[in-house]
Coordinates of C-alpha atoms in Angstrom, one line a residue:
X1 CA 102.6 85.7 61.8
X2 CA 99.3 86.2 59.9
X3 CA 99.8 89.5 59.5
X4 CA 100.2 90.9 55.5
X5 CA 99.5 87.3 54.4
X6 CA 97.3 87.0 51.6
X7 CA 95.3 84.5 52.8
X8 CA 93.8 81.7 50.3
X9 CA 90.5 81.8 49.0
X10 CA 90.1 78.4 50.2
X11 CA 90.4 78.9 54.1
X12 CA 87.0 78.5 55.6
X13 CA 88.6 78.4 59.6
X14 CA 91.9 78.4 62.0
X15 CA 93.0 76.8 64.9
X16 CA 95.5 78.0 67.1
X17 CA 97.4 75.4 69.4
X18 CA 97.3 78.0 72.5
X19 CA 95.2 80.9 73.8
X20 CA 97.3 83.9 72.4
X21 CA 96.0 84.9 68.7
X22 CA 98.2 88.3 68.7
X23 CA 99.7 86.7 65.0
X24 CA 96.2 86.3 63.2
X25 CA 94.3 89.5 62.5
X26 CA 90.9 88.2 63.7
X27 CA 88.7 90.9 62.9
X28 CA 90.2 90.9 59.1
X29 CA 89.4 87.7 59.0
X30 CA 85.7 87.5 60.6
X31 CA 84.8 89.7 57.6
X32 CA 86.5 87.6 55.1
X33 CA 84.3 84.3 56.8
X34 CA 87.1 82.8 58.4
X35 CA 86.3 82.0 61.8
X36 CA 89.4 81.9 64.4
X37 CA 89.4 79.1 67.0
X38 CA 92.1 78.8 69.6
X39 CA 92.5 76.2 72.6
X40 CA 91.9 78.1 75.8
X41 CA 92.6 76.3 79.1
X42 CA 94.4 73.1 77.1
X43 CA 98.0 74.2 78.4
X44 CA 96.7 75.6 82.0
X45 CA 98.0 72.9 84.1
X46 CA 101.8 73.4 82.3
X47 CA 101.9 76.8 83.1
X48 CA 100.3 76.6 86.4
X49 CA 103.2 73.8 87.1
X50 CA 106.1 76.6 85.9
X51 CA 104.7 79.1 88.1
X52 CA 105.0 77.5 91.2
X53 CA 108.1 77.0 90.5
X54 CA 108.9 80.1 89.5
X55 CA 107.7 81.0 93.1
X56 CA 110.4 78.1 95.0
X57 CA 113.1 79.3 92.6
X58 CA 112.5 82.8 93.7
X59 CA 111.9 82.0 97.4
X60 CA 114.8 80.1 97.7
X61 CA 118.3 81.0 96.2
X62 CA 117.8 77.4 94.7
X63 CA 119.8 78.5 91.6
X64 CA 122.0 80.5 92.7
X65 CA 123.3 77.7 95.4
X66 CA 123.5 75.5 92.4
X67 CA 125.2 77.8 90.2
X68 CA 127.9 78.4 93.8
X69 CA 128.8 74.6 93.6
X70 CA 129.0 74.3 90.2
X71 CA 131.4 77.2 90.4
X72 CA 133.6 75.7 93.1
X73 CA 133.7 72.3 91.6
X74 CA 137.5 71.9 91.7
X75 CA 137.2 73.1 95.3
X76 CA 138.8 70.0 97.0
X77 CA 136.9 70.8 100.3
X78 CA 133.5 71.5 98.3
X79 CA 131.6 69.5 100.9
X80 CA 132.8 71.4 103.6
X81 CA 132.5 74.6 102.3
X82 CA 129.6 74.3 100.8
X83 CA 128.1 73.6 104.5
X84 CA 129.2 76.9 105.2
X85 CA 128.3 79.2 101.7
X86 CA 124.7 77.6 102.3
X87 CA 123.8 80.7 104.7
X88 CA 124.4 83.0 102.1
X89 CA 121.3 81.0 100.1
X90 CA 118.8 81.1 102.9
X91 CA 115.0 81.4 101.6
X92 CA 111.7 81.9 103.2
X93 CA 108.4 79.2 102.8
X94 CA 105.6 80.3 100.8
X95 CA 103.6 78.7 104.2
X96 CA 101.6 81.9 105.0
X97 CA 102.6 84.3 102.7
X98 CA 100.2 86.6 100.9
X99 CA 99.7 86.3 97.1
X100 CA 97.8 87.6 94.7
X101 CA 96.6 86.0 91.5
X102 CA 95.5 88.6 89.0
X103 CA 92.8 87.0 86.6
X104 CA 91.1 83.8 87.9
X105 CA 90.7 82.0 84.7
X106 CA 92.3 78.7 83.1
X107 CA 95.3 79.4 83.9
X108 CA 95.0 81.7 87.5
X109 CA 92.1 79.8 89.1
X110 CA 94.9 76.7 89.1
X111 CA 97.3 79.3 90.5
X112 CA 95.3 79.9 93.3
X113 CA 94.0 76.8 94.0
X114 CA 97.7 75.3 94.0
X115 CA 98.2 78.2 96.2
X116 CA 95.8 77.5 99.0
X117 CA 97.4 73.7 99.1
X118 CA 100.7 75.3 100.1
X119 CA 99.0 77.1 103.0
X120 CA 99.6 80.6 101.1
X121 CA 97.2 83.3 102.1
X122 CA 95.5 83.9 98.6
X123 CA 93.6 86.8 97.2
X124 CA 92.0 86.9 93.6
X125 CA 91.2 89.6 91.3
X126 CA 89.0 89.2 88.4
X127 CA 86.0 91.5 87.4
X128 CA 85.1 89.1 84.9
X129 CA 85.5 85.8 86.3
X130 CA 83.3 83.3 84.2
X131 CA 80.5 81.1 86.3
X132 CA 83.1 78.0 85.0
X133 CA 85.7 79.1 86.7
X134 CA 84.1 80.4 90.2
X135 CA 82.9 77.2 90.6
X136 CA 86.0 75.4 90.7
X137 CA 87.7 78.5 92.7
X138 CA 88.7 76.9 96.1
X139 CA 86.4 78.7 99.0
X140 CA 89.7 79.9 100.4
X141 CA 90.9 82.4 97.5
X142 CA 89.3 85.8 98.7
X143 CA 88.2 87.7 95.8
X144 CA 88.7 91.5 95.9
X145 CA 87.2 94.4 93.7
X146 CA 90.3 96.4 93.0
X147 CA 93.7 96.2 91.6
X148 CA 94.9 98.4 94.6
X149 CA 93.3 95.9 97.4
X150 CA 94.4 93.0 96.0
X151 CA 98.1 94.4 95.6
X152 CA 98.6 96.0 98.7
X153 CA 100.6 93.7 101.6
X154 CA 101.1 91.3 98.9
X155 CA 104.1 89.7 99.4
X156 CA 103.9 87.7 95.9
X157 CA 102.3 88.8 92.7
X158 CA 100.9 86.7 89.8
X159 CA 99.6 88.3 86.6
X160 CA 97.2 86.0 84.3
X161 CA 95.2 88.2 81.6
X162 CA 95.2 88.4 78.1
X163 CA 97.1 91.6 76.6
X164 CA 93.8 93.9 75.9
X165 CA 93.5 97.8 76.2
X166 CA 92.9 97.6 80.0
X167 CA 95.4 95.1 80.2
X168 CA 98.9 97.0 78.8
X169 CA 100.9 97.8 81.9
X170 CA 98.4 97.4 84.2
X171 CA 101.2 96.5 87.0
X172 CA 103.5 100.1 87.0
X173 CA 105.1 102.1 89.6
X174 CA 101.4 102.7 91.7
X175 CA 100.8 98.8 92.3
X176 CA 104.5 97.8 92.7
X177 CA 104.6 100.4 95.8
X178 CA 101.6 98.6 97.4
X179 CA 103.5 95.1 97.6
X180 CA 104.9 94.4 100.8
X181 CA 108.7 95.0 101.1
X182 CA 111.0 92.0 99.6
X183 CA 107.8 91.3 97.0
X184 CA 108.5 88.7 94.3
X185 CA 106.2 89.5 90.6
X186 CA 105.9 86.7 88.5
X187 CA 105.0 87.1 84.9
X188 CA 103.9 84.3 83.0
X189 CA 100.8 85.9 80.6
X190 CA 102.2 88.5 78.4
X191 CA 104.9 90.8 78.5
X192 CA 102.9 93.9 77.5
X193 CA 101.2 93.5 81.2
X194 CA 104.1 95.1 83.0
X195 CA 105.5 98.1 82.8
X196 CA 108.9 97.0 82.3
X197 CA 110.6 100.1 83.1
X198 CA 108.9 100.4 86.6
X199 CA 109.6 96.9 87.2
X200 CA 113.4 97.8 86.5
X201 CA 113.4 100.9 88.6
X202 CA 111.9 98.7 91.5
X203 CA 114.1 95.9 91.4
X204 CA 117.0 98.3 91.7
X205 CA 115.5 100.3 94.6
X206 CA 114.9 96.9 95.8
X207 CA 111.5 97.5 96.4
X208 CA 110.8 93.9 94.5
X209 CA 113.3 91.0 95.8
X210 CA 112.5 89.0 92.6
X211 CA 110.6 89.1 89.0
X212 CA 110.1 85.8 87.4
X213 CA 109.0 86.5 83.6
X214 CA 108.7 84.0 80.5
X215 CA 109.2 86.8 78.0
X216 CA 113.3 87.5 77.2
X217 CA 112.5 91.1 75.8
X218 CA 115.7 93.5 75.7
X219 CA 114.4 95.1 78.9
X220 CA 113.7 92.3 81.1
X221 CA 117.0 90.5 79.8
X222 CA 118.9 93.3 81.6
X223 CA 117.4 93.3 84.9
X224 CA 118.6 92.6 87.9
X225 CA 117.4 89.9 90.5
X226 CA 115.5 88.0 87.6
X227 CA 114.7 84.8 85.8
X228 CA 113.8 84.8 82.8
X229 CA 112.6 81.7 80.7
X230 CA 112.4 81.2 77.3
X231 CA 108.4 81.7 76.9
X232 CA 108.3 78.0 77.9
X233 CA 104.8 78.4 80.0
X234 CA 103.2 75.8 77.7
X235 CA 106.1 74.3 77.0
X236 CA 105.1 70.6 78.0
X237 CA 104.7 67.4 76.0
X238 CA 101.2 66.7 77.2
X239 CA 100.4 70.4 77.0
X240 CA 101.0 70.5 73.1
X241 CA 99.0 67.2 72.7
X242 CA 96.0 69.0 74.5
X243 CA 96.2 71.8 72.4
X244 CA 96.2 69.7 69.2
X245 CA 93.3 67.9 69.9
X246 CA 91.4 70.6 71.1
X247 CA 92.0 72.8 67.9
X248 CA 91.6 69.5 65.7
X249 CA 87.9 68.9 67.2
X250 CA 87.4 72.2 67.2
X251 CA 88.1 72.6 63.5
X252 CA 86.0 69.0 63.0
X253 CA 82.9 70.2 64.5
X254 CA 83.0 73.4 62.5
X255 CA 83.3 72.0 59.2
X256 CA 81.3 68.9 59.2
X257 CA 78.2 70.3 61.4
X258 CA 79.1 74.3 61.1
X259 CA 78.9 74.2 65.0
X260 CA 81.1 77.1 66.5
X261 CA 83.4 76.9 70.0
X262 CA 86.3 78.9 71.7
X263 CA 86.2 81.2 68.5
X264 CA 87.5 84.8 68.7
X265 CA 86.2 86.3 66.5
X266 CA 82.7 84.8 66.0
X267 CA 79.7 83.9 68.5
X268 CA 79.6 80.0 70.1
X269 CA 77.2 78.3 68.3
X270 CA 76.2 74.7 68.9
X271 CA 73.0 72.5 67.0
X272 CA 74.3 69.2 67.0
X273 CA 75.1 66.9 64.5
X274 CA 74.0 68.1 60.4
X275 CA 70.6 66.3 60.2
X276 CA 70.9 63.1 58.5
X277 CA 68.1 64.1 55.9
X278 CA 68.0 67.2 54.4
X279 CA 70.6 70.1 54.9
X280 CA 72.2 72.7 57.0
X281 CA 73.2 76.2 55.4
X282 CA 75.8 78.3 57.5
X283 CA 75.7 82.0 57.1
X284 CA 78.6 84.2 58.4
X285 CA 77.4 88.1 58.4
X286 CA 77.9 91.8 59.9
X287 CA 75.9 91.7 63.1
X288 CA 73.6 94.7 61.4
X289 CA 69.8 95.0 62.2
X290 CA 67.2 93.5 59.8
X291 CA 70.1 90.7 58.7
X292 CA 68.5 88.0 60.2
X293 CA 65.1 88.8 58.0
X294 CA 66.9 89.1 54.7
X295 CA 68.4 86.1 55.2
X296 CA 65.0 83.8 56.1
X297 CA 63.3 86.0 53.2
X298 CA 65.9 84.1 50.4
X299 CA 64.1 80.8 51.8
X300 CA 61.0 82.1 51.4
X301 CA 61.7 82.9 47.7
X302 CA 63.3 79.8 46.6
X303 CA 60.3 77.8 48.0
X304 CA 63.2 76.2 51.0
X305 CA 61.5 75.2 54.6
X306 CA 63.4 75.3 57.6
X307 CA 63.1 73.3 59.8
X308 CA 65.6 74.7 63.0
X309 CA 67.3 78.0 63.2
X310 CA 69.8 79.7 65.5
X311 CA 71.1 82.9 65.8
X312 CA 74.3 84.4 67.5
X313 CA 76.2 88.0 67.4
X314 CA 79.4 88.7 68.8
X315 CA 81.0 92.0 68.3
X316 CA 80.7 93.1 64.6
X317 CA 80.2 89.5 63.4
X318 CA 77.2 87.3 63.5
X319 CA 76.2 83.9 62.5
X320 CA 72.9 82.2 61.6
X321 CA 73.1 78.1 61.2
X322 CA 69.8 76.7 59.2
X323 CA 68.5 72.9 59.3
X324 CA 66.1 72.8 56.1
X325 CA 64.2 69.1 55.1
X326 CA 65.8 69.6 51.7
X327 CA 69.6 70.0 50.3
X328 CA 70.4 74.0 50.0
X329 CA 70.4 74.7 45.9
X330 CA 72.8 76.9 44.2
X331 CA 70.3 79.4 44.1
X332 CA 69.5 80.1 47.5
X333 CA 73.2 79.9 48.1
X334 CA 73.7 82.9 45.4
X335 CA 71.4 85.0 46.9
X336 CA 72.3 84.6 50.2
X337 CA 75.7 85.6 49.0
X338 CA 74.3 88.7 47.3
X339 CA 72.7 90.1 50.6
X340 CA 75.0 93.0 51.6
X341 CA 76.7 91.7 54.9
X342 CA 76.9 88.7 54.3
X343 CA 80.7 87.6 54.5
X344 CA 80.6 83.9 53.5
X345 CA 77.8 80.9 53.3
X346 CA 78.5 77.3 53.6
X347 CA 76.6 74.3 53.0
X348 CA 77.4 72.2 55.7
X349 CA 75.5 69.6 54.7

């Protein structure tokens, strides 16, 4: 956890192996220069793989027919009685069932795709669903406007958002009642999603059959009718490796050409490879008006041509990437660091 740590003088970026950055303060650091990258998407296919199971294991009684032999294991007519204890773990097929996949991005647009190839009935809900991901959506996910349509007849429920304002308990007491009776809610994004105390309430009412969670909080751990895994969505060899190599290139990229991607706290930025004569200067600012002109002015002073410029703003921070035909000097770097806004400059190259 990056919060209260007094961060190094030193530390021009930081990569985070996953998508969650809820330990960094990122807008802290966007004004200190440090630009926050994580790996979005690297550990979709490992959590996409736990879900489904997460929908079997909570279809089927699979654990708790385990958990009956394993219990009768001195039984010396196990095999015959556990013929007859096997109606008391009878399932139903995911074949034709209605689910719905809340946010259709890495992680949920693999959900539902995954879906339709079990012959599930699937309905998506994103409002900001990225042109990336509709284009891989399957044709046979319905997309719905509302929360309230997409929930309502559901028999299974998938969350996959970030935790965000809009985000915190979005699934309470009004959507549960919507679900079709027997319901099963998985939650494999974030525990601050559901309302845990209207999850409870349901699964005692039995208006939900099931709730599937990776998040072992003191609520959820009390709950009835659940299965709870140690937050073990990502939790795959391969998955890690991805993650690593995505936050290593990422880091690469940014600090030998200053190019900027998957950051969360400053805007993507791309212009290549540093040019092989001359230099590239890397300014990281307050997105304020008349920045931009303040900044090409120093050039003009110091008698420094540039050669390619880009621009980018994201929130509060901005960031301007210069190609000049000559190395940056000390001087230009000193007063670009005087300009008021300006949180950090780099020469790249």
């Amino acid at each position: 956890d990056l919060h209260g740590y007094e961060l190094p003088e030193g530390i021009r970026a930081i990569a985070r192996c996953g998508a969650g950055v809820n330990n960094i303060p990122v807008e802290e650091y966007a004004k200190k220069g440090v630009v926050v990258f994580n790996s979005p998407g690297a550990n979709s296919n490992a959590v996409k793989e736990l879900v489904l199971g997460m929908l079997v294991l909570s279809s089927r009684g699979v654990v708790q027919s385990m958990n009956w032999v394993r219990d009768n294991a001195d039984d010396p007519e196990i095999q015959v009685d556990a013929e007859k204890a096997k109606k008391a773990f009878v399932g139903r097929e995911l074949k034709g069932k209605r689910i719905g996949v809340i946010g259709l991005g890495n992680v949920g647009s693999k959900v539902a795709n995954a879906c339709v190839d079990l012959g599930m009935d699937v309905y998506g809900y994103d409002p900001f669903i990225s042109v990336e991901h509709a284009w891989v959506l399957s044709r046979e996910v319905q997309r719905v406007g509302t929360l309230e349509d997409l929930c309502r007849g559901c028999d299974y429920l998938t969350v996959h958002v970030p935790s965000k304002a809009d985000t915190i308990g979005m699934i309470s007491t009004e959507q549960i009642n919507l679900l079709a009776p027997d319901a099963v809610l998985i939650n494999y994004a974030r525990e601050t999603i559901i309302d845990e105390d209207a999850v409870d309430a349901a699964l005692r009412e039995g208006k939900l059959s099931w709730f599937s969670c990776d998040f072992a909080t003191p609520k959820t751990v009390k709950m009835p009718n659940t299965f709870i895994t140690t937050h073990s969505g990502a939790g795959t060899g391969e998955a890690e490796a991805n993650c690593a190599d995505m936050a290593i290139s990422e880091l690469k990229d940014y600090l030998e050409n200053g190019n900027i991607k998957n950051s969360v706290n400053y805007p993507a930025c791309d212009m290549g490879p540093a040019p092989a004569q001359g230099g590239r200067v890397a300014v990281l600012h307050a997105n304020v008006p008349d920045m931009l002109s303040q900044i090409t002015g120093v050039f003009g002073e110091v008698g420094a041509n540039i050669d390619n410029l880009t621009n980018k703003a994201r929130g509060n921070a901005a960031y301007t990437m210069l190609d000049l035909n000559a190395p940056a000097t000390d001087e230009l770097v000193a007063k670009l660091t005087a300009i008021e806004g300006v949180h950090r400059v780099r020469i790249v190259k």
